Structure formats: structure tokens, C-alpha cells
Amino acid sequence: MAQFQEVSKLSSQHPKPPGLVLQYGTAGFRSNAKHLDHAMFRTGLLATLRSKKTKATIGVMVTASHNPEEDNGVKLIDPMGNMVTAEWEGYATQLVNAEQDDLLIVLKDIIEKETVNMSQEANVFVGKDTRSSSVSLSQAVLDGVLALSGHSKDYGLVTTPQLHYMVCCQNTQGKYGEPTVEGYYRKLCQAFIQLIKNASNCTDDQKHLSVDGANGIGALKLHEMESHVKSELQISVFNDGSKGKLNYECGADFVKMQQKPPTGMEMSPGERCCSYDGDADRIVYYYTDSEGQFHLLDGDKIATLISTFLKELLTQVGLDLKIAVVQTAYANGSSTRYLEDTMKVIVRCTKTGVKHLHHAAQEFDIGVYFEANGHGTVLFSEVAEEKIQLLTQDPNTNDERKRAAQLLQNTINVINQTVGDAISDMLLIEAILAIKGMTVQQWDAIYTDLPNRQLKVKVHKSMLYIFSYEELWLYMVHFL
């Protein structure tokens, strides 16, 4: 077939380094950028097959999130803006690791197993972060799409959550929103402004927020969005990429791991601050007190704030909807106890990895999920959305219930339900604090974190043969 001849021709321009093995993980492929050209081309091939199989638009995001600037990565986005299925993760690993002479064999095997109709039209959306390597690597993805006669749309520089949003918008024929960056800003910011109208007497100090952009794409997009919210939220952006290095001593991962402010952030005591990660799908908040002590409000604190707000609104609106918070074993035990014992909210624990939390959250009418690192969002079932919308439109709904229903409706619209989104989460948090009249210190005081510190520990390969995982964990706890 002519298509496979084109694959052979173009794949020779993106050769695989002999013997290199990559694994498609929770966040796709990640490695030093110089090792990824072939992986990008082949991900473009696979995205095209996935599009043909699903008869829908698929996304490909070129980013390595919070990894160092010299790294890069790529991941696939399924039709509803969610992560690609586990089976296709396996296909991605097989295809990327196939030696050059075996590429067509593996490709045809995937086509046969999935009974892909090769005459079906394919559409792929491609985005990239601000890493210098992303320019050539995203072009390799586009080459892969072209090799199988797919159609591509290059969104250029976007946050990871923005590309997830675009894919969902496209595949819902605009029901979820307009598949443009401007449409993304309009949807989220209009809902934010409607929420803020329910806040009384916000001072300029309360409207101000300092944001660490990790010298990444989030800072760039935050500047683009400012005009949409400037009357209600004054943002000072630090580490905006104009001089600093991506993720270096800044960003959500640095702040969470080191439990200290990022380099380059100017902070006054009591000032509310937050940090994005390199591709703007994580967020953590923090402040310093009058004695200079640092206080971190991570994903657990964020989940608690949001779920408390939603539980209160559900009580006011009188809807019997099941709400739950999904956490991992990394969650601080104090947050779990507060949610279960004080708020009487269901808490579900899953394996680490956003895809596991997302799946578990879908089992409830309203599922709030956040990893401790600040990656998370809120999912509303179709039934929940319909019930809330009906209440806002029902002329017999009393004023208190209608107000609560409208707050829930605007909360739904400010949330990016496809994936964790630092910009979307920030707008929701800011709206909740304003509506409840809470300071960052009052939010922090909802419960007291148990002492904790997350560390990356390098383990010698020989230890993996000596210990089981459980024994290795105990060894690290007791001796490192």
C-alpha cells in the first residue's frame, strides 16, 4: 500500500537509536529530548490509527511537565479529553520500541488486532510546551500523522490541559465548549466572574494573587488570560520564562518536594501565592506567616476546600447526589480523617497515577480527585449536571435553592473536567475563597497536616534483587 511506503520513507528521517527502550507510563513517554525523535514520529502514527479506530479526533501533547528542561515527552489524548486506554498504551510501547526494520510489521499487527479501517478519515490535534526541543519534536509527530494520510491541526504553544479541552470540545461538536484557546478563556473566565458576583466586599488585597509560572507555558497563557479577569483578580506572575530556566528551583513539584518558596518569587507575610508546573496541569498554594515560616497547601488541602464547598451547595440545593473525594496513599492522613469524620464525605483510595483517580471519580455523581502533588479536578456525571441545570431553570425553585444551583452550574463551567488544570483549578479556588470570605490562613487551618516530606531516593539496582518492594519501602522509611 502507498501509505506504508510513505511510512517507510518518512520513518527513515526519524530513525530509532538501536537498542533504546522506552516505556509508555502514566504521563506517556519521557526521556532526554535527544532520544525522542523516533518516538514522536511513531506516536503520530499511532494517534492516526487511534483516530481511525474511534472515528474521532485524538490529541498528542509534546511536553515533559515538571521534568528538567533538557527532557521532553509525548502523550496521547483520547476523544473525551481523557488519557488513552491501557491497551493502546501497550501498542505505543511496542511501536516505539520496534527496531527500524520491524516498524511496519508492528504497525500492521496493531491495525489487524484492532481491525482499523485504513480508509477512515483521521484527525489529530497537536500541542507543545515551551521547551526548545518541542519545536522539532512536534514536527516529528506531524510527520507521523502525514505518513498515514491523517489530517492534523497544530495548536502550537498550549498547556497540556488546554489541548485536552480542545479535543473534548471537538468531539462533542462544541457542547463542551469552543475548541480554541480564546474559547477556553471565555468559558472559564465568564463562569469565574459569575461566581465572584456572589462574593461580597472583596478588597484589592483579597483580589491579588502571586503566581509562579515555573518559567513554562502556564506563565505565557496566564498573561494571555489576564484581560478576561483583571477586574476581579489581579495576578502578579513570577518565573514567567523571560530569564529563568524551566522548572529550575521553581514550579509546583519543586515547592511540594522542598516545602519552600520558589526562587524568584517575591512574597510578603500572609500573601496568597501558588505555583504551576511546567505544562500547567498541577497547582499548589502557599504562604509565609509573620515569623517567616512556610505553609504549603497541596492537593489534599485543595480537594478539601473544593469538596467542602460543593457539599455545602448540595445541602442548600437539596439534591441527593453522591459526592466523593478520591486520593492516593500519598494523601496526608489528616485530610482523610477530616473528610470522613467531619465532612462525612466518602473517600476512595486508588493506586498512584491520575488515570486511576479519574476512573474512580467517574463512579460518583460528583467526584473530586487530587494527588498530593496538586494534579486534580472535579467530575460531574451527566445526571448531576442535568439535575442542577433543571433547578436553575425551574420557576418554582425558591431563591436560596436557585442561588445554590446557579453556583453549582458556574462551578461546573469553570472546571476543566478532562484533566487536572492549574489555571482552571486556580480560578475555582479563588472564587471559593472569595465567596466564603476566607483568607489563605483560614483555609490552611481547616485541619493540621501530619508532618510529611516527599523525597526522591536513588536506589542501587542491586537492591532490587535483594528486597521485595515492601521490604525496600520499610528500609527507606527506617534507614534513609
PDB file of C-alpha atoms in Angstrom, residues 88-229:
ATOM      1  CA  TRP A  88      -3.259   1.410  23.434  1.00  0.00           C
ATOM      2  CA  GLU A  89      -0.535   2.373  25.919  1.00  0.00           C
ATOM      3  CA  GLY A  90       0.805  -1.122  25.228  1.00  0.00           C
ATOM      4  CA  TYR A  91       0.617  -0.551  21.480  1.00  0.00           C
ATOM      5  CA  ALA A  92       2.517   2.718  21.939  1.00  0.00           C
ATOM      6  CA  THR A  93       5.311   0.916  23.780  1.00  0.00           C
ATOM      7  CA  GLN A  94       5.501  -1.829  21.135  1.00  0.00           C
ATOM      8  CA  LEU A  95       5.559   0.626  18.242  1.00  0.00           C
ATOM      9  CA  VAL A  96       8.140   2.984  19.731  1.00  0.00           C
ATOM     10  CA  ASN A  97      10.482   0.140  20.703  1.00  0.00           C
ATOM     11  CA  ALA A  98      10.289  -1.712  17.383  1.00  0.00           C
ATOM     12  CA  GLU A  99      13.646  -1.740  15.630  1.00  0.00           C
ATOM     13  CA  GLN A 100      13.670   0.131  12.341  1.00  0.00           C
ATOM     14  CA  ASP A 101      13.300  -2.971  10.154  1.00  0.00           C
ATOM     15  CA  ASP A 102      10.346  -4.215  12.216  1.00  0.00           C
ATOM     16  CA  LEU A 103       8.319  -0.996  12.287  1.00  0.00           C
ATOM     17  CA  LEU A 104       5.893  -1.920   9.505  1.00  0.00           C
ATOM     18  CA  ILE A 105       5.387  -5.411  10.943  1.00  0.00           C
ATOM     19  CA  VAL A 106       4.355  -3.977  14.334  1.00  0.00           C
ATOM     20  CA  LEU A 107       2.227  -1.272  12.713  1.00  0.00           C
ATOM     21  CA  LYS A 108       0.322  -3.787  10.570  1.00  0.00           C
ATOM     22  CA  ASP A 109      -0.126  -6.060  13.584  1.00  0.00           C
ATOM     23  CA  ILE A 110      -1.849  -3.240  15.510  1.00  0.00           C
ATOM     24  CA  ILE A 111      -4.059  -2.491  12.508  1.00  0.00           C
ATOM     25  CA  GLU A 112      -5.050  -6.152  12.270  1.00  0.00           C
ATOM     26  CA  LYS A 113      -5.694  -6.621  16.013  1.00  0.00           C
ATOM     27  CA  GLU A 114      -7.850  -3.505  16.180  1.00  0.00           C
ATOM     28  CA  THR A 115      -9.473  -4.060  12.752  1.00  0.00           C
ATOM     29  CA  VAL A 116      -8.654  -0.448  11.841  1.00  0.00           C
ATOM     30  CA  ASN A 117     -10.349   0.749   8.663  1.00  0.00           C
ATOM     31  CA  MET A 118      -7.439   2.450   6.912  1.00  0.00           C
ATOM     32  CA  SER A 119      -9.789   4.313   4.558  1.00  0.00           C
ATOM     33  CA  GLN A 120     -11.422   6.044   7.559  1.00  0.00           C
ATOM     34  CA  GLU A 121     -10.541   9.743   7.881  1.00  0.00           C
ATOM     35  CA  ALA A 122      -8.230  10.625  10.774  1.00  0.00           C
ATOM     36  CA  ASN A 123      -7.867  13.894  12.694  1.00  0.00           C
ATOM     37  CA  VAL A 124      -5.134  14.671  15.218  1.00  0.00           C
ATOM     38  CA  PHE A 125      -4.673  17.813  17.350  1.00  0.00           C
ATOM     39  CA  VAL A 126      -1.042  18.545  18.313  1.00  0.00           C
ATOM     40  CA  GLY A 127       0.267  20.900  21.006  1.00  0.00           C
ATOM     41  CA  LYS A 128       3.621  21.621  22.606  1.00  0.00           C
ATOM     42  CA  ASP A 129       5.168  23.325  25.618  1.00  0.00           C
ATOM     43  CA  THR A 130       7.913  25.961  25.642  1.00  0.00           C
ATOM     44  CA  ARG A 131      10.966  23.666  25.626  1.00  0.00           C
ATOM     45  CA  SER A 132      13.315  24.450  22.751  1.00  0.00           C
ATOM     46  CA  SER A 133      13.227  20.774  21.714  1.00  0.00           C
ATOM     47  CA  SER A 134       9.426  20.853  21.384  1.00  0.00           C
ATOM     48  CA  VAL A 135       9.600  22.602  18.011  1.00  0.00           C
ATOM     49  CA  SER A 136      11.338  19.775  16.144  1.00  0.00           C
ATOM     50  CA  LEU A 137       9.687  17.032  18.188  1.00  0.00           C
ATOM     51  CA  SER A 138       6.167  18.273  17.487  1.00  0.00           C
ATOM     52  CA  GLN A 139       7.090  18.388  13.796  1.00  0.00           C
ATOM     53  CA  ALA A 140       8.046  14.712  14.054  1.00  0.00           C
ATOM     54  CA  VAL A 141       4.539  13.995  15.393  1.00  0.00           C
ATOM     55  CA  LEU A 142       3.013  15.892  12.457  1.00  0.00           C
ATOM     56  CA  ASP A 143       5.198  13.850  10.072  1.00  0.00           C
ATOM     57  CA  GLY A 144       3.821  10.664  11.618  1.00  0.00           C
ATOM     58  CA  VAL A 145       0.241  11.812  11.066  1.00  0.00           C
ATOM     59  CA  LEU A 146       1.032  12.777   7.485  1.00  0.00           C
ATOM     60  CA  ALA A 147       2.673   9.393   6.797  1.00  0.00           C
ATOM     61  CA  LEU A 148      -0.698   7.668   7.266  1.00  0.00           C
ATOM     62  CA  SER A 149      -2.614  10.394   5.397  1.00  0.00           C
ATOM     63  CA  GLY A 150      -4.156  11.814   8.561  1.00  0.00           C
ATOM     64  CA  HIS A 151      -5.283  15.412   8.996  1.00  0.00           C
ATOM     65  CA  SER A 152      -3.575  17.418  11.739  1.00  0.00           C
ATOM     66  CA  LYS A 153      -4.161  20.718  13.459  1.00  0.00           C
ATOM     67  CA  ASP A 154      -1.127  22.246  15.107  1.00  0.00           C
ATOM     68  CA  TYR A 155      -2.186  24.328  18.119  1.00  0.00           C
ATOM     69  CA  GLY A 156       1.401  25.364  18.756  1.00  0.00           C
ATOM     70  CA  LEU A 157       2.137  26.524  22.288  1.00  0.00           C
ATOM     71  CA  VAL A 158      -0.618  25.400  24.669  1.00  0.00           C
ATOM     72  CA  THR A 159      -0.832  23.993  28.174  1.00  0.00           C
ATOM     73  CA  THR A 160      -1.487  20.279  28.403  1.00  0.00           C
ATOM     74  CA  PRO A 161      -4.996  20.852  29.875  1.00  0.00           C
ATOM     75  CA  GLN A 162      -5.841  23.243  27.047  1.00  0.00           C
ATOM     76  CA  LEU A 163      -5.158  20.543  24.447  1.00  0.00           C
ATOM     77  CA  HIS A 164      -7.258  18.041  26.422  1.00  0.00           C
ATOM     78  CA  TYR A 165     -10.026  20.654  26.414  1.00  0.00           C
ATOM     79  CA  MET A 166      -9.757  21.226  22.637  1.00  0.00           C
ATOM     80  CA  VAL A 167     -10.046  17.512  21.908  1.00  0.00           C
ATOM     81  CA  CYS A 168     -13.161  17.175  24.081  1.00  0.00           C
ATOM     82  CA  CYS A 169     -14.761  20.269  22.534  1.00  0.00           C
ATOM     83  CA  GLN A 170     -14.134  18.953  19.029  1.00  0.00           C
ATOM     84  CA  ASN A 171     -15.585  15.521  19.738  1.00  0.00           C
ATOM     85  CA  THR A 172     -18.692  16.874  21.475  1.00  0.00           C
ATOM     86  CA  GLN A 173     -19.400  19.154  18.482  1.00  0.00           C
ATOM     87  CA  GLY A 174     -18.961  22.218  20.675  1.00  0.00           C
ATOM     88  CA  LYS A 175     -21.222  21.018  23.507  1.00  0.00           C
ATOM     89  CA  TYR A 176     -18.311  21.178  25.955  1.00  0.00           C
ATOM     90  CA  GLY A 177     -17.059  24.466  24.514  1.00  0.00           C
ATOM     91  CA  GLU A 178     -15.353  26.106  21.563  1.00  0.00           C
ATOM     92  CA  PRO A 179     -12.146  24.266  20.517  1.00  0.00           C
ATOM     93  CA  THR A 180      -9.934  27.358  20.556  1.00  0.00           C
ATOM     94  CA  VAL A 181      -7.656  28.907  23.161  1.00  0.00           C
ATOM     95  CA  GLU A 182      -9.834  32.020  23.169  1.00  0.00           C
ATOM     96  CA  GLY A 183     -12.927  29.831  23.655  1.00  0.00           C
ATOM     97  CA  TYR A 184     -11.197  28.180  26.629  1.00  0.00           C
ATOM     98  CA  TYR A 185     -10.515  31.560  28.246  1.00  0.00           C
ATOM     99  CA  ARG A 186     -14.068  32.780  27.626  1.00  0.00           C
ATOM    100  CA  LYS A 187     -15.765  29.711  29.091  1.00  0.00           C
ATOM    101  CA  LEU A 188     -13.669  29.540  32.255  1.00  0.00           C
ATOM    102  CA  CYS A 189     -13.445  33.263  32.906  1.00  0.00           C
ATOM    103  CA  GLN A 190     -17.112  34.037  32.329  1.00  0.00           C
ATOM    104  CA  ALA A 191     -18.037  31.303  34.821  1.00  0.00           C
ATOM    105  CA  PHE A 192     -15.433  32.658  37.272  1.00  0.00           C
ATOM    106  CA  ILE A 193     -16.851  36.181  37.038  1.00  0.00           C
ATOM    107  CA  GLN A 194     -20.377  34.860  37.634  1.00  0.00           C
ATOM    108  CA  LEU A 195     -19.117  33.033  40.732  1.00  0.00           C
ATOM    109  CA  ILE A 196     -17.289  36.093  42.051  1.00  0.00           C
ATOM    110  CA  LYS A 197     -20.538  38.099  41.921  1.00  0.00           C
ATOM    111  CA  ASN A 198     -21.573  36.049  44.949  1.00  0.00           C
ATOM    112  CA  ALA A 199     -18.625  37.372  46.951  1.00  0.00           C
ATOM    113  CA  SER A 200     -19.278  40.500  48.991  1.00  0.00           C
ATOM    114  CA  ASN A 201     -16.855  43.324  49.684  1.00  0.00           C
ATOM    115  CA  CYS A 202     -13.635  41.842  48.330  1.00  0.00           C
ATOM    116  CA  THR A 203     -10.750  44.247  48.927  1.00  0.00           C
ATOM    117  CA  ASP A 204      -7.938  44.746  46.417  1.00  0.00           C
ATOM    118  CA  ASP A 205      -5.656  42.745  48.730  1.00  0.00           C
ATOM    119  CA  GLN A 206      -8.074  39.816  48.671  1.00  0.00           C
ATOM    120  CA  LYS A 207      -8.237  40.006  44.872  1.00  0.00           C
ATOM    121  CA  HIS A 208      -4.468  39.801  44.481  1.00  0.00           C
ATOM    122  CA  LEU A 209      -2.626  36.550  43.769  1.00  0.00           C
ATOM    123  CA  SER A 210       1.053  35.902  43.073  1.00  0.00           C
ATOM    124  CA  VAL A 211       1.703  33.054  40.638  1.00  0.00           C
ATOM    125  CA  ASP A 212       4.936  31.161  39.975  1.00  0.00           C
ATOM    126  CA  GLY A 213       4.720  30.070  36.336  1.00  0.00           C
ATOM    127  CA  ALA A 214       7.688  27.643  36.570  1.00  0.00           C
ATOM    128  CA  ASN A 215       9.220  29.503  33.583  1.00  0.00           C
ATOM    129  CA  GLY A 216       6.860  27.459  31.436  1.00  0.00           C
ATOM    130  CA  ILE A 217       3.804  27.553  29.202  1.00  0.00           C
ATOM    131  CA  GLY A 218       1.468  28.333  32.109  1.00  0.00           C
ATOM    132  CA  ALA A 219       3.011  31.771  32.595  1.00  0.00           C
ATOM    133  CA  LEU A 220       2.601  32.571  28.906  1.00  0.00           C
ATOM    134  CA  LYS A 221      -1.063  31.531  28.887  1.00  0.00           C
ATOM    135  CA  LEU A 222      -1.774  33.304  32.161  1.00  0.00           C
ATOM    136  CA  HIS A 223      -0.626  36.578  30.586  1.00  0.00           C
ATOM    137  CA  GLU A 224      -2.986  35.913  27.670  1.00  0.00           C
ATOM    138  CA  MET A 225      -5.895  35.307  30.055  1.00  0.00           C
ATOM    139  CA  GLU A 226      -5.367  38.264  32.386  1.00  0.00           C
ATOM    140  CA  SER A 227      -7.554  40.665  30.407  1.00  0.00           C
ATOM    141  CA  HIS A 228     -10.554  38.362  30.881  1.00  0.00           C
ATOM    142  CA  VAL A 229     -10.420  38.536  34.700  1.00  0.00           C
TER     143      VAL A 229
END
